[in-house]
PDB file of C-alpha atoms in Angstrom:
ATOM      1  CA  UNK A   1       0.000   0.000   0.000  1.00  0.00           C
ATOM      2  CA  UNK A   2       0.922   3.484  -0.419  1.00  0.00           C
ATOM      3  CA  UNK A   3       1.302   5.811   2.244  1.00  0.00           C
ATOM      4  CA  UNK A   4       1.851   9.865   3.016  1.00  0.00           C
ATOM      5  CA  UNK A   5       5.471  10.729   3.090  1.00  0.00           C
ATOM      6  CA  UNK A   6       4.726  12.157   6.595  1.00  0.00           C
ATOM      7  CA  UNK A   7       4.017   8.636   8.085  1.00  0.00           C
ATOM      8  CA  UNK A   8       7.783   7.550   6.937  1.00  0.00           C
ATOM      9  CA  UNK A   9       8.726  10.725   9.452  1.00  0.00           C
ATOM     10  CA  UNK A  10       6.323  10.085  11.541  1.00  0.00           C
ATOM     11  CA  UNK A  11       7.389   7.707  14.960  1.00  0.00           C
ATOM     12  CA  UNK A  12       5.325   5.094  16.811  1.00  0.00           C
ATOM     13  CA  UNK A  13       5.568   4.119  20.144  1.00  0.00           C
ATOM     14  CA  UNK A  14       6.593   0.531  20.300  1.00  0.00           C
ATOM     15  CA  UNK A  15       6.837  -1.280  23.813  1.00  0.00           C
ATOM     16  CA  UNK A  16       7.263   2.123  25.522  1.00  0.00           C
ATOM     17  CA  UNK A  17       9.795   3.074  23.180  1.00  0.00           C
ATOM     18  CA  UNK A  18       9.633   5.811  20.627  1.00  0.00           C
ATOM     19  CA  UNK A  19      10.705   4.241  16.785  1.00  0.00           C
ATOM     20  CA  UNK A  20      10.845   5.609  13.471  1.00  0.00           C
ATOM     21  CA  UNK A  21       7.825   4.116  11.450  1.00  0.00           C
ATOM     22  CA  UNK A  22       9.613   2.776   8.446  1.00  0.00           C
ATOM     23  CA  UNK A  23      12.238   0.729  10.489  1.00  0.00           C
ATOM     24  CA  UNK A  24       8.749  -1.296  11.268  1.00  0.00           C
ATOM     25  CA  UNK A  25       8.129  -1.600   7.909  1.00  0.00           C
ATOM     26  CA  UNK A  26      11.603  -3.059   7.031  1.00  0.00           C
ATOM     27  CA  UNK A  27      11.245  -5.421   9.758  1.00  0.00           C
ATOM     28  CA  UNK A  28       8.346  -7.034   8.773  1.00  0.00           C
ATOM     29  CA  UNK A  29       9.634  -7.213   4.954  1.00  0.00           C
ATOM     30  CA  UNK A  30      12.890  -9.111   6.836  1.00  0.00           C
ATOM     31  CA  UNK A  31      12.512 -12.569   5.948  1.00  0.00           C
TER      32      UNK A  31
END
């Protein structure tokens, strides 16, 4: 899917701690 350039700057809070959105996104494209 295709999403706003502002959600790739955009970070997420992920078990309390603060991460950049697209590292998620290369995570779950890591085999």
């Amino acid at each position: 899917w295709v999403r706003p350039a502002a959600m790739f700057l955009e970070t997420v809070e992920i078990a309390g701690v603060l991460t950049p959105r697209f590292s998620r996104l290369a995570d779950a494209k890591t085999p």
